[in-house]
Each structure stands twice: as C-alpha cells, then as structure tokens.
Coordinates of N, CA and C in Angstrom, one line a residue:
M1 N -49.0 21.5 -47.7 CA -49.3 20.9 -46.4 C -48.9 21.9 -45.3
T2 N -49.8 22.0 -44.4 CA -49.4 22.9 -43.2 C -48.3 22.2 -42.4
Q3 N -47.4 23.0 -42.0 CA -46.3 22.5 -41.1 C -46.8 22.2 -39.7
L4 N -46.5 21.1 -39.2 CA -46.9 20.7 -37.9 C -45.7 20.6 -37.0
I5 N -45.9 20.7 -35.7 CA -44.8 20.4 -34.7 C -45.2 19.3 -33.8
F6 N -44.3 18.4 -33.6 CA -44.4 17.3 -32.7 C -43.3 17.4 -31.6
I7 N -43.7 17.8 -30.4 CA -42.8 18.0 -29.3 C -42.7 16.6 -28.7
N8 N -41.5 16.0 -28.6 CA -41.3 14.7 -28.0 C -40.7 14.9 -26.6
L9 N -41.4 14.3 -25.6 CA -41.0 14.4 -24.2 C -40.9 13.0 -23.6
P10 N -39.8 12.7 -22.9 CA -39.7 11.4 -22.2 C -40.5 11.5 -20.9
V11 N -41.3 10.5 -20.6 CA -42.1 10.5 -19.4 C -41.9 9.1 -18.7
A12 N -41.9 9.2 -17.3 CA -41.7 8.0 -16.5 C -42.9 7.2 -16.4
D13 N -44.1 7.8 -16.4 CA -45.4 7.1 -16.3 C -46.3 7.6 -17.3
L14 N -46.5 6.8 -18.4 CA -47.3 7.2 -19.6 C -48.7 7.5 -19.2
D15 N -49.4 6.7 -18.4 CA -50.8 6.9 -18.1 C -50.9 8.2 -17.2
R16 N -50.1 8.4 -16.3 CA -50.1 9.6 -15.5 C -49.9 10.8 -16.3
S17 N -49.0 10.8 -17.3 CA -48.8 11.9 -18.2 C -49.9 12.2 -19.1
V18 N -50.5 11.1 -19.6 CA -51.7 11.3 -20.5 C -52.8 12.0 -19.7
A19 N -53.1 11.5 -18.5 CA -54.1 12.1 -17.6 C -53.8 13.6 -17.3
F20 N -52.5 13.9 -17.1 CA -52.2 15.3 -16.8 C -52.4 16.2 -18.1
Y21 N -52.0 15.8 -19.2 CA -52.1 16.6 -20.4 C -53.6 16.7 -20.8
E22 N -54.4 15.7 -20.6 CA -55.8 15.8 -20.8 C -56.4 16.9 -19.9
A23 N -56.0 16.9 -18.6 CA -56.5 17.8 -17.6 C -56.2 19.3 -18.0
V24 N -55.1 19.5 -18.8 CA -54.8 20.9 -19.2 C -55.3 21.2 -20.6
G25 N -56.1 20.3 -21.1 CA -56.8 20.6 -22.4 C -56.4 19.9 -23.6
A26 N -55.4 19.0 -23.5 CA -55.0 18.2 -24.7 C -56.0 17.1 -24.9
T27 N -56.0 16.6 -26.1 CA -56.8 15.4 -26.4 C -55.8 14.3 -27.0
K28 N -56.1 13.1 -26.7 CA -55.2 12.0 -27.1 C -55.6 11.6 -28.5
N29 N -54.7 11.5 -29.4 CA -54.9 11.0 -30.8 C -54.6 9.5 -30.8
P30 N -55.6 8.6 -30.8 CA -55.3 7.2 -30.8 C -54.5 6.7 -32.0
M31 N -54.6 7.4 -33.1 CA -53.9 6.9 -34.3 C -52.4 6.9 -34.1
F32 N -51.9 7.7 -33.2 CA -50.4 7.8 -33.0 C -50.1 7.5 -31.5
S33 N -50.9 6.6 -30.9 CA -50.7 6.3 -29.5 C -50.7 4.7 -29.4
D34 N -49.9 4.3 -28.5 CA -49.9 2.9 -28.1 C -49.4 2.7 -26.7
E35 N -49.0 1.6 -26.2 CA -48.5 1.4 -24.9 C -47.2 2.0 -24.6
T36 N -46.5 2.5 -25.6 CA -45.2 3.1 -25.4 C -45.1 4.6 -25.7
A37 N -46.2 5.2 -26.3 CA -46.3 6.6 -26.7 C -47.7 7.0 -26.8
A38 N -47.9 8.3 -26.5 CA -49.2 8.9 -26.7 C -49.0 10.3 -27.4
C39 N -49.8 10.5 -28.4 CA -49.9 11.8 -29.1 C -51.0 12.6 -28.5
M40 N -50.5 13.7 -27.9 CA -51.5 14.6 -27.3 C -51.6 15.9 -28.1
V41 N -52.8 16.1 -28.6 CA -53.1 17.2 -29.5 C -53.4 18.5 -28.7
L42 N -52.6 19.5 -28.9 CA -52.9 20.8 -28.3 C -53.6 21.8 -29.2
S43 N -53.4 21.7 -30.5 CA -54.1 22.5 -31.5 C -54.0 21.8 -32.8
D44 N -54.5 22.5 -33.9 CA -54.4 21.9 -35.2 C -53.0 21.6 -35.7
V45 N -52.0 22.3 -35.1 CA -50.7 22.2 -35.6 C -49.7 21.8 -34.5
I46 N -50.1 21.7 -33.2 CA -49.2 21.4 -32.1 C -49.6 20.1 -31.5
N47 N -48.6 19.2 -31.4 CA -48.8 17.9 -30.8 C -47.6 17.6 -29.9
V48 N -47.9 16.9 -28.8 CA -46.9 16.5 -27.8 C -46.9 15.0 -27.8
M49 N -45.7 14.5 -28.2 CA -45.6 13.0 -28.1 C -45.0 12.7 -26.8
L50 N -45.7 12.0 -26.0 CA -45.3 11.5 -24.7 C -44.7 10.1 -24.9
L51 N -43.4 9.9 -24.6 CA -42.7 8.7 -24.9 C -42.2 8.1 -23.6
T52 N -42.5 6.8 -23.5 CA -41.8 6.1 -22.3 C -40.3 6.2 -22.5
H53 N -39.6 6.0 -21.4 CA -38.1 6.1 -21.5 C -37.6 5.1 -22.5
D54 N -38.1 3.9 -22.6 CA -37.6 2.9 -23.6 C -37.9 3.4 -25.0
K55 N -39.1 3.9 -25.2 CA -39.4 4.4 -26.6 C -38.5 5.6 -26.9
W56 N -38.3 6.5 -26.0 CA -37.4 7.6 -26.2 C -36.0 7.2 -26.6
R57 N -35.5 6.1 -25.9 CA -34.1 5.6 -26.2 C -34.0 5.0 -27.6
S58 N -35.2 4.7 -28.2 CA -35.1 4.2 -29.6 C -34.9 5.3 -30.6
F59 N -35.0 6.5 -30.2 CA -34.7 7.7 -31.1 C -33.4 8.3 -30.9
T60 N -32.8 8.2 -29.7 CA -31.5 8.8 -29.5 C -30.7 8.0 -28.5
D61 N -29.4 8.1 -28.6 CA -28.5 7.5 -27.6 C -28.1 8.5 -26.5
R62 N -28.6 9.7 -26.6 CA -28.3 10.7 -25.6 C -29.1 10.4 -24.3
A63 N -28.5 10.8 -23.2 CA -29.1 10.5 -21.9 C -30.4 11.4 -21.7
I64 N -31.3 10.8 -21.0 CA -32.5 11.6 -20.7 C -32.2 12.5 -19.5
P65 N -32.3 13.8 -19.7 CA -32.0 14.7 -18.6 C -33.1 14.6 -17.5
D66 N -32.8 14.8 -16.3 CA -33.8 14.8 -15.2 C -34.4 16.2 -15.2
A67 N -35.6 16.3 -15.8 CA -36.2 17.6 -15.9 C -36.7 18.2 -14.5
Q68 N -36.6 17.4 -13.5 CA -36.9 17.9 -12.1 C -35.8 18.7 -11.6
V69 N -34.6 18.6 -12.1 CA -33.4 19.3 -11.6 C -32.7 20.2 -12.7
S70 N -33.0 19.9 -14.0 CA -32.4 20.7 -15.0 C -33.4 21.0 -16.1
A71 N -33.1 22.0 -16.9 CA -34.0 22.3 -18.0 C -33.2 22.4 -19.3
Q72 N -33.7 21.6 -20.3 CA -33.0 21.6 -21.6 C -33.7 22.6 -22.5
M73 N -35.0 22.8 -22.2 CA -35.8 23.7 -23.0 C -37.0 24.3 -22.2
L74 N -37.5 25.4 -22.6 CA -38.7 25.9 -22.1 C -39.7 26.0 -23.2
L75 N -40.9 25.4 -23.0 CA -41.9 25.4 -24.1 C -42.9 26.5 -23.7
C76 N -43.4 27.2 -24.7 CA -44.3 28.3 -24.4 C -45.5 28.3 -25.3
L77 N -46.7 28.5 -24.7 CA -47.9 28.5 -25.5 C -48.6 29.8 -25.2
S78 N -49.3 30.4 -26.1 CA -50.0 31.7 -25.9 C -51.4 31.4 -25.5
R79 N -52.0 32.3 -24.8 CA -53.4 32.3 -24.4 C -54.0 33.6 -24.8
E80 N -55.4 33.6 -24.8 CA -56.1 34.8 -25.3 C -56.1 36.0 -24.4
D81 N -55.9 35.8 -23.1 CA -55.9 36.9 -22.1 C -55.2 36.4 -20.8
K82 N -55.0 37.4 -19.9 CA -54.3 37.1 -18.7 C -55.1 36.1 -17.8
A83 N -56.4 36.2 -17.9 CA -57.2 35.2 -17.1 C -57.0 33.8 -17.6
A84 N -56.9 33.6 -18.9 CA -56.6 32.3 -19.5 C -55.3 31.7 -19.1
V85 N -54.3 32.6 -18.9 CA -53.0 32.2 -18.5 C -53.1 31.7 -17.0
D86 N -53.7 32.4 -16.2 CA -53.9 32.0 -14.8 C -54.7 30.7 -14.7
A87 N -55.8 30.6 -15.5 CA -56.6 29.4 -15.5 C -55.8 28.2 -15.9
T88 N -55.0 28.3 -16.9 CA -54.1 27.2 -17.4 C -53.2 26.7 -16.3
V89 N -52.5 27.6 -15.6 CA -51.6 27.3 -14.5 C -52.4 26.6 -13.4
A90 N -53.6 27.1 -13.1 CA -54.4 26.5 -12.1 C -54.9 25.1 -12.4
Q91 N -55.2 24.9 -13.7 CA -55.5 23.5 -14.2 C -54.4 22.6 -14.0
A92 N -53.2 23.1 -14.4 CA -52.0 22.2 -14.3 C -51.7 21.9 -12.8
A93 N -51.8 22.8 -11.9 CA -51.6 22.6 -10.5 C -52.6 21.6 -10.0
G94 N -53.9 21.7 -10.4 CA -54.9 20.8 -10.0 C -54.7 19.4 -10.5
A95 N -54.0 19.2 -11.5 CA -53.8 17.9 -12.1 C -52.4 17.3 -11.7
G96 N -51.8 17.9 -10.7 CA -50.5 17.4 -10.2 C -49.3 18.0 -10.7
G97 N -49.4 19.1 -11.5 CA -48.2 19.9 -11.9 C -47.8 20.9 -10.9
L98 N -46.6 21.4 -11.1 CA -46.0 22.4 -10.2 C -46.3 23.8 -10.8
P99 N -47.0 24.6 -10.1 CA -47.3 26.0 -10.6 C -46.1 26.9 -10.4
D100 N -45.8 27.7 -11.4 CA -44.8 28.7 -11.3 C -43.4 28.3 -10.9
P101 N -42.8 27.2 -11.6 CA -41.4 26.9 -11.3 C -40.5 28.0 -11.7
N102 N -40.9 28.9 -12.5 CA -40.2 30.2 -12.9 C -41.1 31.3 -12.4
S103 N -40.5 32.4 -12.0 CA -41.3 33.5 -11.5 C -42.2 34.1 -12.6
P104 N -43.5 34.4 -12.2 CA -44.4 35.1 -13.1 C -43.8 36.4 -13.6
Q105 N -44.2 36.7 -14.8 CA -43.7 38.0 -15.4 C -44.9 38.8 -15.9
D106 N -44.9 40.1 -15.5 CA -46.0 41.0 -15.9 C -45.3 42.3 -16.4
Y107 N -45.2 42.5 -17.7 CA -44.6 43.7 -18.2 C -45.7 44.7 -18.7
G108 N -46.9 44.5 -18.3 CA -48.0 45.3 -18.8 C -48.6 44.9 -20.2
F109 N -47.7 44.9 -21.2 CA -48.1 44.5 -22.5 C -48.0 43.0 -22.7
M110 N -47.3 42.3 -21.8 CA -47.0 40.9 -21.9 C -47.1 40.3 -20.5
Y111 N -47.8 39.2 -20.3 CA -48.0 38.5 -19.1 C -47.7 37.0 -19.2
G112 N -46.9 36.5 -18.3 CA -46.6 35.1 -18.4 C -46.4 34.4 -17.1
R113 N -46.8 33.1 -17.1 CA -46.6 32.2 -15.9 C -46.1 30.9 -16.5
S114 N -45.8 30.0 -15.6 CA -45.4 28.7 -16.0 C -45.9 27.6 -15.1
Y115 N -45.7 26.3 -15.6 CA -46.0 25.2 -14.8 C -45.1 24.0 -15.3
A116 N -44.8 23.1 -14.4 CA -44.0 21.9 -14.7 C -45.0 20.7 -14.7
D117 N -44.9 19.9 -15.7 CA -45.7 18.7 -15.7 C -45.1 17.7 -14.7
P118 N -45.8 16.5 -14.5 CA -45.3 15.6 -13.5 C -43.8 15.1 -13.7
D119 N -43.3 15.2 -14.9 CA -41.9 14.8 -15.1 C -41.0 16.0 -15.0
G120 N -41.5 17.2 -14.8 CA -40.6 18.3 -14.6 C -40.5 19.2 -15.9
H121 N -41.1 18.8 -17.0 CA -41.0 19.6 -18.2 C -41.7 20.9 -18.0
I122 N -41.0 22.0 -18.3 CA -41.6 23.4 -18.0 C -42.3 23.9 -19.2
W123 N -43.6 24.3 -19.0 CA -44.4 25.0 -20.0 C -44.7 26.4 -19.5
E124 N -44.3 27.3 -20.4 CA -44.7 28.7 -20.1 C -46.0 29.0 -20.8
V125 N -46.8 29.8 -20.2 CA -48.1 30.2 -20.7 C -48.1 31.8 -20.7
M126 N -48.3 32.4 -21.9 CA -48.2 33.8 -22.0 C -49.3 34.4 -22.8
W127 N -49.6 35.7 -22.5 CA -50.5 36.6 -23.2 C -49.7 37.8 -23.6
M128 N -49.9 38.3 -24.8 CA -49.4 39.6 -25.2 C -50.5 40.4 -25.8
D129 N -50.5 41.7 -25.4 CA -51.5 42.6 -25.9 C -51.4 42.7 -27.4
P130 N -52.5 42.4 -28.1 CA -52.5 42.4 -29.6 C -52.1 43.7 -30.2
T131 N -52.3 44.8 -29.5 CA -51.9 46.1 -30.0 C -50.4 46.2 -30.0
A132 N -49.7 45.6 -29.0 CA -48.3 45.6 -28.9 C -47.7 44.7 -30.0
V133 N -48.4 43.6 -30.3 CA -47.9 42.7 -31.3 C -48.0 43.4 -32.7
A134 N -49.2 44.1 -32.9 CA -49.3 44.8 -34.2 C -48.3 45.9 -34.4
A135 N -48.0 46.6 -33.3 CA -47.1 47.7 -33.4 C -45.6 47.3 -33.6
G136 N -45.3 46.0 -33.3 CA -44.0 45.5 -33.6 C -43.0 45.8 -32.4
P137 N -41.8 45.1 -32.5 CA -40.9 45.2 -31.4 C -40.4 46.6 -31.1
E138 N -40.3 47.5 -32.1 CA -39.8 48.8 -31.9 C -40.7 49.6 -31.0
A139 N -42.0 49.4 -31.0 CA -42.9 50.1 -30.2 C -42.8 49.9 -28.7
F140 N -42.3 48.7 -28.3 CA -42.1 48.4 -26.9 C -40.7 48.1 -26.5
A141 N -39.7 48.3 -27.4 CA -38.3 48.0 -27.1 C -37.8 48.8 -26.0
A142 N -38.3 50.0 -25.8 CA -37.8 50.9 -24.7 C -38.4 50.5 -23.3
H143 N -39.4 49.6 -23.3 CA -40.0 49.3 -22.1 C -39.0 48.6 -21.1
D144 N -39.2 48.9 -19.9 CA -38.4 48.2 -18.8 C -39.0 46.8 -18.7
L145 N -38.1 45.8 -19.0 CA -38.6 44.4 -19.0 C -38.3 43.8 -17.6
T146 N -38.3 44.6 -16.6 CA -38.2 44.1 -15.2 C -39.6 43.7 -14.8
P147 N -39.9 42.5 -14.4 CA -41.3 42.2 -14.1 C -41.9 43.1 -13.0
A148 N -43.1 43.5 -13.2 CA -43.8 44.4 -12.3 C -44.2 43.7 -11.0

C-alpha cells in the first residue's frame, strides 16, 4: 500500500477553511468529512484534515497554539515552476490568506514563497530546478544561500 500523509490542522471556522483550501486547489473528500472535520485532498498521497477545535481536542490534550502569532511547523509543497509558485500564493491571497508571511527566497536553482491560511497555518510553496535535484546536494552546496 502506498504511504499517505494526513496533515491535521485545527481550524476556527470549518466552512471558511474548506472554502479557502478549495480555492487553492484542494478537493473535499466527503468519505472522511462531516460537521467536525473535512478531508481536503491535495494529491494522491497528501491530505489535509481540517478539524474543528472540539474535534482536535478529541485527539490530544495539548493546547492549540495560536498560529496567527506562533509557528509550530512550516508545511511545504512543490510546484512545477516559478510561475506556479507565484500563482499559488496569488490564489491563497485572493481566497483570504496572507501572502508571504515569510520572506520570498530566490537562490536561482530554488525559488520559494509562502502563504498563511485563515487560521495562520503557514504553507511554503517552492520550485527547484530539476537539474539541481538530479545533480544532488554536492553540486549546489557551495552556493550562497542568501536570497537574491
């Protein structure tokens, strides 16, 4: 069986979050969705589980961090080119997300931007030159990783 990932995120307003994730290209899987949770499919193997705060609390006793002021994790998705990175951030901004909560990064062989969803969860979107990927880390280890 192919290994899948289910990213679980606490959300304050489930309907608003579903609309946001649909606007950035996810599709809702009704088999794993109800009034307390929505499974948003990003790819054949990547799913985001949007959980109401009450639903989230049924999985853990840990406090829900305020993602508007702190970051527990950064989630990163790849795109096929730089234009697709920019388009994804524009889609997120148009759907009520915050564009570029982290500074954009352009290293020549790698380009990345980010957006925050309505709850403040940060998604990074990146492109890496396939030639650099094929060459491996040694080929670009000497590059200055200061954003251009």
